[in-house]
Amino acid sequence: MPVHPPAPYPAARLRRLRQTAALRDLVAENRLAAADLIWPVFIREGENVEEPIPSMPGVARLSLDRLRRKAEAARETGIRTICLFPYTDPALRTEDCAEAWSPDNLTNRAIRMLKSDLPDLSVMTDIALDPYNINGHDGFVVGGQILNDETVEALVKMALAQADAGADILGPSDMMDGRIGAIRLGLEQSGHQRVAILSYAAKFASGFYGPFRDAVGASGRLVGDKKTYQIDPANRNEALRCVARDLDEGADMVMVKPGMPYLDICRAAKDEFGVPVCAYQVSGEYAMLQAAAQNGWLDGEKVMLESLLAFKRAGCDAILTYFAPEAARVLRA
Ligand code: PBG
């Protein structure tokens, strides 16, 4: 959109509309609402457990009973979508990752519970093998190589199990080639025409995922890195090609991840394709802001809201953020 050049001073004084809160609100170009937020939650087995994650101050792995309570409280503050990430029992992490598509795995039980107890809450899932893989990778590893097509077959099984459990939005986060098309076909062929796919389309090989890997218990296990499937942080065109490809294959929404260091990709995806774009403010971004706030170096509430608003300004429709419950509370006050 063209920006009108200001008349020469003093006809134009751009400070005029900044003088009061009422004027500033009147001309605010972007606004953040609780309904824009997707809350990523870590879940674990057990009862009445909240296990803090040291590298993510304020975030804990929740047993399903605690999840129910927290989800209900979040919904009351206006959060409409929750995204589930499991901490899988180490005994269930295997080379064949079979737990990933077990109908009764932790995630699928959580989906069923949420959809039966809080039916108007949307439940999003993650599709990738890393929480179930003995070596922490998103795909099958054979002889040090990450297998693409065999992984895609497994991801389809995983997706269908989640759809059967009642998931509203599936989030393939693995970056294998061809997975969106394969999952979409699987959903269409099994009566799940209404299930949406939010593709982690522009997912970069980032250092900012560190605390997440602690949270799902993948850090110690990860052998090597994810650079043969996640995008090189140097590449904008490649990220946009991934977005185009995933849309062609049947994604309903696309994600850019991480968020703050990749706002240029958010803006480009919105402008080029005009589709729903989400950003994931990832674990390392959250940890950075929380750490500075805890040290008294930044005002935590201010930088939380400012960082989330930046995603709206960059063209995002929705934001996955660990700040979601806190931000929703502040926005409602
Ligand atoms: C794994 C996955 C990751 C995140 C979401 N899904 C980590 C990774 O790719 O290693 C990261 C989220 C975060 O850092 O908050 N498929």
CSV table of C-alpha atoms and ligand atoms in Angstrom, one decimal:
chain,number,residue,atom,x,y,z
A,1,MET,CA,0.0,0.0,0.0
A,2,PRO,CA,1.5,3.4,-0.9
A,3,VAL,CA,2.3,5.7,2.0
A,4,HIS,CA,1.2,9.3,1.4
A,5,PRO,CA,4.2,11.7,1.7
A,6,PRO,CA,3.6,14.2,4.5
A,7,ALA,CA,2.9,17.8,3.6
A,8,PRO,CA,5.9,20.1,4.4
A,9,TYR,CA,6.3,21.2,8.0
A,10,PRO,CA,4.4,22.8,9.7
A,11,ALA,CA,1.3,21.8,7.7
A,12,ALA,CA,2.1,18.2,8.7
A,13,ARG,CA,3.2,17.6,12.2
A,14,LEU,CA,3.2,13.9,12.6
A,15,ARG,CA,3.3,14.2,16.4
A,16,ARG,CA,-0.3,15.6,16.4
A,17,LEU,CA,-1.9,12.2,16.3
A,18,ARG,CA,0.5,10.9,19.0
A,19,GLN,CA,-0.6,13.3,21.7
A,20,THR,CA,-3.1,11.2,23.6
A,21,ALA,CA,-3.9,7.5,24.1
A,22,ALA,CA,-7.3,8.0,22.5
A,23,LEU,CA,-5.7,9.5,19.4
A,24,ARG,CA,-3.0,6.9,19.2
A,25,ASP,CA,-5.6,4.1,19.5
A,26,LEU,CA,-7.8,5.7,16.9
A,27,VAL,CA,-5.0,5.5,14.3
A,28,ALA,CA,-3.3,2.2,15.4
A,29,GLU,CA,-2.7,0.3,12.2
A,30,ASN,CA,-2.5,-3.1,13.9
A,31,ARG,CA,-4.1,-4.7,17.0
A,32,LEU,CA,-3.4,-7.8,18.9
A,33,ALA,CA,-6.2,-10.0,20.2
A,34,ALA,CA,-6.3,-13.2,22.2
A,35,ALA,CA,-8.1,-14.8,19.3
A,36,ASP,CA,-4.9,-14.4,17.2
A,37,LEU,CA,-2.9,-16.5,19.6
A,38,ILE,CA,-2.2,-20.3,19.4
A,39,TRP,CA,-0.9,-21.7,22.7
A,40,PRO,CA,1.8,-24.4,22.4
A,41,VAL,CA,1.6,-26.7,25.4
A,42,PHE,CA,3.9,-29.5,26.5
A,43,ILE,CA,2.2,-32.6,27.9
A,44,ARG,CA,3.4,-35.6,29.8
A,45,GLU,CA,2.1,-38.7,31.5
A,46,GLY,CA,1.0,-38.7,35.2
A,47,GLU,CA,-1.5,-37.1,37.4
A,48,ASN,CA,-1.4,-33.7,38.9
A,49,VAL,CA,2.0,-33.0,37.5
A,50,GLU,CA,3.5,-29.7,36.4
A,51,GLU,CA,7.1,-30.2,35.6
A,52,PRO,CA,9.0,-26.9,35.0
A,53,ILE,CA,11.3,-26.6,32.0
A,54,PRO,CA,14.4,-24.8,33.3
A,55,SER,CA,15.3,-23.3,29.9
A,56,MET,CA,11.7,-21.9,29.5
A,57,PRO,CA,10.9,-20.0,32.7
A,58,GLY,CA,7.2,-20.1,33.3
A,59,VAL,CA,6.5,-23.1,31.1
A,60,ALA,CA,5.9,-26.6,32.4
A,61,ARG,CA,5.1,-30.1,31.1
A,62,LEU,CA,1.5,-30.8,32.1
A,63,SER,CA,-0.2,-34.0,32.9
A,64,LEU,CA,-3.6,-34.3,31.1
A,65,ASP,CA,-5.7,-33.4,34.2
A,66,ARG,CA,-3.6,-30.2,34.6
A,67,LEU,CA,-3.9,-29.6,30.8
A,68,ARG,CA,-7.7,-29.7,31.1
A,69,ARG,CA,-7.7,-27.1,33.9
A,70,LYS,CA,-5.2,-24.8,32.1
A,71,ALA,CA,-6.9,-25.1,28.8
A,72,GLU,CA,-10.2,-24.1,30.4
A,73,ALA,CA,-8.6,-21.1,32.1
A,74,ALA,CA,-6.9,-20.1,28.8
A,75,ARG,CA,-10.2,-20.4,26.9
A,76,GLU,CA,-11.8,-18.1,29.5
A,77,THR,CA,-9.3,-15.4,28.7
A,78,GLY,CA,-10.1,-15.7,25.0
A,79,ILE,CA,-7.6,-18.2,23.6
A,80,ARG,CA,-9.3,-20.4,21.0
A,81,THR,CA,-6.5,-22.8,19.8
A,82,ILE,CA,-4.1,-25.0,21.7
A,83,CYS,CA,-1.2,-26.9,20.1
A,84,LEU,CA,0.0,-30.1,21.7
A,85,PHE,CA,3.6,-31.3,22.0
A,86,PRO,CA,4.3,-34.5,23.9
A,87,TYR,CA,7.1,-35.5,26.1
A,88,THR,CA,7.3,-39.1,25.3
A,89,ASP,CA,8.4,-41.7,27.9
A,90,PRO,CA,12.0,-42.7,27.0
A,91,ALA,CA,11.0,-46.3,26.8
A,92,LEU,CA,8.6,-45.5,23.9
A,93,ARG,CA,11.3,-43.8,21.8
A,94,THR,CA,12.4,-46.2,19.2
A,95,GLU,CA,14.0,-46.4,15.8
A,96,ASP,CA,10.7,-47.3,14.1
A,97,CYS,CA,8.8,-44.5,15.9
A,98,ALA,CA,5.7,-46.6,16.1
A,99,GLU,CA,4.3,-44.7,19.1
A,100,ALA,CA,3.8,-41.7,16.8
A,101,TRP,CA,0.7,-43.3,15.2
A,102,SER,CA,-0.5,-45.3,18.1
A,103,PRO,CA,-4.2,-44.3,18.5
A,104,ASP,CA,-3.8,-44.2,22.3
A,105,ASN,CA,-0.5,-42.3,22.5
A,106,LEU,CA,-0.3,-39.3,24.9
A,107,THR,CA,-1.2,-36.7,22.2
A,108,ASN,CA,-4.2,-38.6,20.9
A,109,ARG,CA,-5.6,-39.1,24.4
A,110,ALA,CA,-5.1,-35.4,25.0
A,111,ILE,CA,-7.0,-34.5,21.8
A,112,ARG,CA,-9.9,-36.8,22.7
A,113,MET,CA,-10.1,-35.4,26.2
A,114,LEU,CA,-10.0,-31.7,25.1
A,115,LYS,CA,-12.5,-32.2,22.3
A,116,SER,CA,-14.9,-33.9,24.6
A,117,ASP,CA,-14.5,-31.6,27.6
A,118,LEU,CA,-13.9,-28.3,25.7
A,119,PRO,CA,-15.5,-28.8,22.3
A,120,ASP,CA,-15.2,-25.2,21.2
A,121,LEU,CA,-11.5,-25.1,21.7
A,122,SER,CA,-9.5,-25.8,18.5
A,123,VAL,CA,-6.8,-28.5,18.9
A,124,MET,CA,-3.7,-28.3,16.8
A,125,THR,CA,-1.1,-31.0,16.7
A,126,ASP,CA,2.5,-31.4,15.6
A,127,ILE,CA,3.4,-33.9,12.9
A,128,ALA,CA,7.1,-35.0,13.0
A,129,LEU,CA,8.8,-38.0,14.4
A,130,ASP,CA,11.2,-36.3,16.8
A,131,PRO,CA,9.4,-36.8,20.1
A,132,TYR,CA,9.2,-40.6,19.3
A,133,ASN,CA,12.6,-41.1,17.6
A,134,ILE,CA,15.5,-42.6,19.5
A,135,ASN,CA,17.8,-40.2,17.8
A,136,GLY,CA,15.8,-37.0,18.0
A,137,HIS,CA,15.3,-36.5,14.3
A,138,ASP,CA,12.0,-35.6,12.6
A,139,GLY,CA,12.5,-38.5,10.1
A,140,PHE,CA,13.7,-42.0,10.0
A,141,VAL,CA,17.5,-42.2,10.1
A,142,VAL,CA,19.3,-45.0,8.2
A,143,GLY,CA,23.1,-45.0,7.9
A,144,GLY,CA,23.2,-41.3,8.9
A,145,GLN,CA,20.7,-40.3,6.2
A,146,ILE,CA,17.3,-38.9,6.9
A,147,LEU,CA,14.9,-40.9,4.7
A,148,ASN,CA,12.3,-38.8,2.9
A,149,ASP,CA,9.6,-41.0,1.4
A,150,GLU,CA,9.5,-43.6,4.1
A,151,THR,CA,9.2,-40.8,6.7
A,152,VAL,CA,6.3,-39.3,4.7
A,153,GLU,CA,4.4,-42.6,4.9
A,154,ALA,CA,4.8,-42.6,8.6
A,155,LEU,CA,3.7,-39.0,8.9
A,156,VAL,CA,0.5,-39.9,7.1
A,157,LYS,CA,-0.2,-42.6,9.6
A,158,MET,CA,0.5,-40.1,12.4
A,159,ALA,CA,-1.8,-37.5,10.8
A,160,LEU,CA,-4.7,-39.9,10.4
A,161,ALA,CA,-4.4,-41.1,14.0
A,162,GLN,CA,-4.6,-37.5,15.1
A,163,ALA,CA,-7.5,-36.7,12.8
A,164,ASP,CA,-9.3,-39.8,14.1
A,165,ALA,CA,-8.8,-38.6,17.7
A,166,GLY,CA,-10.5,-35.3,16.7
A,167,ALA,CA,-7.7,-32.8,15.9
A,168,ASP,CA,-8.9,-29.7,14.2
A,169,ILE,CA,-5.6,-28.5,12.7
A,170,LEU,CA,-2.6,-30.6,11.8
A,171,GLY,CA,0.8,-29.0,11.9
A,172,PRO,CA,3.4,-30.9,9.9
A,173,SER,CA,6.7,-29.6,11.2
A,174,ASP,CA,9.1,-32.1,9.7
A,175,MET,CA,10.1,-30.4,6.4
A,176,MET,CA,10.2,-33.7,4.4
A,177,ASP,CA,9.3,-33.2,0.7
A,178,GLY,CA,5.8,-34.2,-0.4
A,179,ARG,CA,4.3,-34.6,3.1
A,180,ILE,CA,1.6,-32.0,2.7
A,181,GLY,CA,0.2,-33.7,-0.5
A,182,ALA,CA,0.4,-37.1,1.0
A,183,ILE,CA,-1.3,-36.1,4.3
A,184,ARG,CA,-4.0,-34.2,2.3
A,185,LEU,CA,-4.7,-37.2,0.2
A,186,GLY,CA,-4.8,-39.5,3.3
A,187,LEU,CA,-7.3,-37.1,5.0
A,188,GLU,CA,-9.5,-36.9,1.9
A,189,GLN,CA,-9.5,-40.7,1.4
A,190,SER,CA,-10.5,-41.3,5.0
A,191,GLY,CA,-13.4,-39.0,5.5
A,192,HIS,CA,-11.4,-36.2,7.2
A,193,GLN,CA,-12.2,-33.5,4.6
A,194,ARG,CA,-12.7,-30.9,7.3
A,195,VAL,CA,-9.4,-31.2,9.0
A,196,ALA,CA,-7.1,-28.2,8.3
A,197,ILE,CA,-3.4,-28.3,7.6
A,198,LEU,CA,-1.2,-25.5,9.0
A,199,SER,CA,2.0,-26.4,7.3
A,200,TYR,CA,5.3,-25.4,8.9
A,201,ALA,CA,6.3,-24.3,5.4
A,202,ALA,CA,9.1,-21.9,6.0
A,203,LYS,CA,10.9,-23.6,8.8
A,204,PHE,CA,14.5,-22.7,9.2
A,205,ALA,CA,17.4,-24.7,10.7
A,206,SER,CA,17.6,-22.5,13.7
A,207,GLY,CA,19.5,-22.3,17.0
A,208,PHE,CA,16.4,-20.9,18.6
A,209,TYR,CA,14.8,-24.3,19.0
A,210,GLY,CA,17.1,-25.3,21.8
A,211,PRO,CA,14.8,-25.0,24.8
A,212,PHE,CA,12.0,-26.8,22.9
A,213,ARG,CA,14.2,-29.8,22.4
A,214,ASP,CA,14.8,-29.8,26.2
A,215,ALA,CA,11.1,-29.6,26.7
A,216,VAL,CA,10.3,-32.6,24.5
A,217,GLY,CA,13.4,-34.5,25.7
A,218,ALA,CA,15.1,-34.5,22.3
A,219,SER,CA,18.2,-32.4,23.1
A,220,GLY,CA,20.4,-35.1,24.6
A,221,ARG,CA,19.3,-37.6,21.9
A,222,LEU,CA,19.7,-35.5,18.7
A,223,VAL,CA,22.6,-36.9,16.6
A,224,GLY,CA,24.0,-34.2,14.3
A,225,ASP,CA,21.7,-31.4,13.1
A,226,LYS,CA,18.6,-30.8,11.0
A,227,LYS,CA,20.3,-28.9,8.1
A,228,THR,CA,19.5,-31.6,5.5
A,229,TYR,CA,15.7,-30.9,5.9
A,230,GLN,CA,15.2,-27.4,7.5
A,231,ILE,CA,15.9,-24.3,5.5
A,232,ASP,CA,19.2,-22.4,5.6
A,233,PRO,CA,18.7,-19.1,7.5
A,234,ALA,CA,20.3,-17.4,4.5
A,235,ASN,CA,17.5,-18.2,2.1
A,236,ARG,CA,14.4,-16.1,1.4
A,237,ASN,CA,13.6,-17.4,-2.1
A,238,GLU,CA,13.8,-21.0,-1.0
A,239,ALA,CA,11.4,-20.2,1.9
A,240,LEU,CA,8.9,-18.7,-0.5
A,241,ARG,CA,9.2,-21.7,-2.8
A,242,CYS,CA,8.4,-24.0,0.2
A,243,VAL,CA,5.3,-21.9,0.9
A,244,ALA,CA,4.2,-22.0,-2.7
A,245,ARG,CA,4.8,-25.8,-2.9
A,246,ASP,CA,2.9,-26.5,0.4
A,247,LEU,CA,-0.1,-24.4,-0.8
A,248,ASP,CA,-0.2,-26.3,-4.0
A,249,GLU,CA,-0.2,-29.6,-2.2
A,250,GLY,CA,-3.2,-28.6,0.0
A,251,ALA,CA,-2.0,-26.6,3.0
A,252,ASP,CA,-4.8,-24.3,4.3
A,253,MET,CA,-2.4,-22.0,6.2
A,254,VAL,CA,1.3,-21.6,6.3
A,255,MET,CA,3.8,-20.9,9.1
A,256,VAL,CA,7.0,-19.1,9.3
A,257,LYS,CA,9.4,-20.3,12.0
A,258,PRO,CA,11.2,-18.9,14.0
A,259,GLY,CA,9.3,-15.7,14.2
A,260,MET,CA,11.2,-12.5,15.2
A,261,PRO,CA,14.4,-13.1,13.2
A,262,TYR,CA,12.2,-13.9,10.1
A,263,LEU,CA,9.6,-11.1,10.0
A,264,ASP,CA,10.8,-10.4,6.4
A,265,ILE,CA,9.6,-13.9,5.4
A,266,CYS,CA,6.3,-13.4,7.1
A,267,ARG,CA,5.7,-10.2,5.2
A,268,ALA,CA,6.8,-11.7,1.9
A,269,ALA,CA,4.6,-14.8,2.4
A,270,LYS,CA,1.6,-12.6,3.1
A,271,ASP,CA,2.2,-10.2,0.2
A,272,GLU,CA,3.0,-12.9,-2.4
A,273,PHE,CA,0.3,-15.4,-1.6
A,274,GLY,CA,-2.5,-13.6,0.3
A,275,VAL,CA,-3.2,-16.7,2.4
A,276,PRO,CA,-3.4,-17.1,6.2
A,277,VAL,CA,0.1,-16.8,7.5
A,278,CYS,CA,1.1,-17.7,11.1
A,279,ALA,CA,4.4,-17.1,12.8
A,280,TYR,CA,5.9,-19.3,15.5
A,281,GLN,CA,7.6,-17.3,18.2
A,282,VAL,CA,9.7,-20.2,19.2
A,283,SER,CA,11.2,-21.4,22.5
A,284,GLY,CA,14.5,-19.6,22.2
A,285,GLU,CA,12.7,-16.3,21.5
A,286,TYR,CA,10.6,-16.8,24.5
A,287,ALA,CA,13.6,-17.8,26.7
A,288,MET,CA,15.5,-14.7,25.6
A,289,LEU,CA,12.8,-12.3,26.5
A,290,GLN,CA,12.0,-14.1,29.8
A,291,ALA,CA,15.6,-14.3,30.8
A,292,ALA,CA,16.1,-10.5,30.3
A,293,ALA,CA,12.8,-9.8,32.1
A,294,GLN,CA,13.8,-12.0,35.0
A,295,ASN,CA,17.1,-10.1,35.3
A,296,GLY,CA,15.3,-6.8,35.3
A,297,TRP,CA,16.9,-5.8,32.1
A,298,LEU,CA,13.7,-5.5,30.1
A,299,ASP,CA,10.1,-4.9,31.1
A,300,GLY,CA,8.7,-8.3,30.4
A,301,GLU,CA,5.1,-7.3,29.7
A,302,LYS,CA,6.1,-4.5,27.3
A,303,VAL,CA,8.4,-6.6,25.2
A,304,MET,CA,6.0,-9.5,25.2
A,305,LEU,CA,3.2,-7.3,23.7
A,306,GLU,CA,5.6,-5.4,21.4
A,307,SER,CA,7.1,-8.6,20.0
A,308,LEU,CA,3.6,-10.1,19.4
A,309,LEU,CA,2.3,-6.9,17.7
A,310,ALA,CA,5.4,-7.0,15.4
A,311,PHE,CA,4.0,-10.2,13.9
A,312,LYS,CA,0.7,-8.5,13.1
A,313,ARG,CA,2.5,-5.6,11.5
A,314,ALA,CA,4.5,-8.1,9.4
A,315,GLY,CA,1.3,-9.5,8.0
A,316,CYS,CA,0.7,-12.5,10.2
A,317,ASP,CA,-2.9,-13.6,11.0
A,318,ALA,CA,-2.0,-15.8,14.0
A,319,ILE,CA,0.9,-16.4,16.3
A,320,LEU,CA,2.1,-19.5,18.1
A,321,THR,CA,3.6,-18.2,21.4
A,322,TYR,CA,4.4,-19.6,24.8
A,323,PHE,CA,3.3,-16.2,26.1
A,324,ALA,CA,-0.3,-16.9,24.9
A,325,PRO,CA,-2.0,-17.3,28.4
A,326,GLU,CA,-0.1,-14.3,29.8
A,327,ALA,CA,-0.7,-12.1,26.8
A,328,ALA,CA,-4.4,-13.0,26.7
A,329,ARG,CA,-4.7,-12.0,30.4
A,330,VAL,CA,-3.0,-8.7,29.8
A,331,LEU,CA,-5.0,-8.0,26.7
A,332,ARG,CA,-8.3,-8.6,28.6
A,333,ALA,CA,-7.4,-6.4,31.5
B,1,PBG,C1,10.0,-30.6,15.8
B,1,PBG,C2,9.6,-29.2,16.2
B,1,PBG,C3,10.5,-28.3,16.7
B,1,PBG,C4,9.7,-27.2,17.1
B,1,PBG,C5,8.4,-27.4,16.8
B,1,PBG,N1,8.3,-28.7,16.3
B,1,PBG,C6,11.9,-28.3,16.9
B,1,PBG,C7,12.9,-28.8,15.9
B,1,PBG,O1,12.6,-28.7,14.7
B,1,PBG,O2,13.9,-29.2,16.2
B,1,PBG,C8,10.3,-25.9,17.7
B,1,PBG,C9,9.5,-25.1,18.5
B,1,PBG,C10,10.2,-24.2,19.5
B,1,PBG,O3,11.4,-24.0,19.5
B,1,PBG,O4,9.4,-23.5,20.2
B,1,PBG,N2,9.5,-31.1,14.7
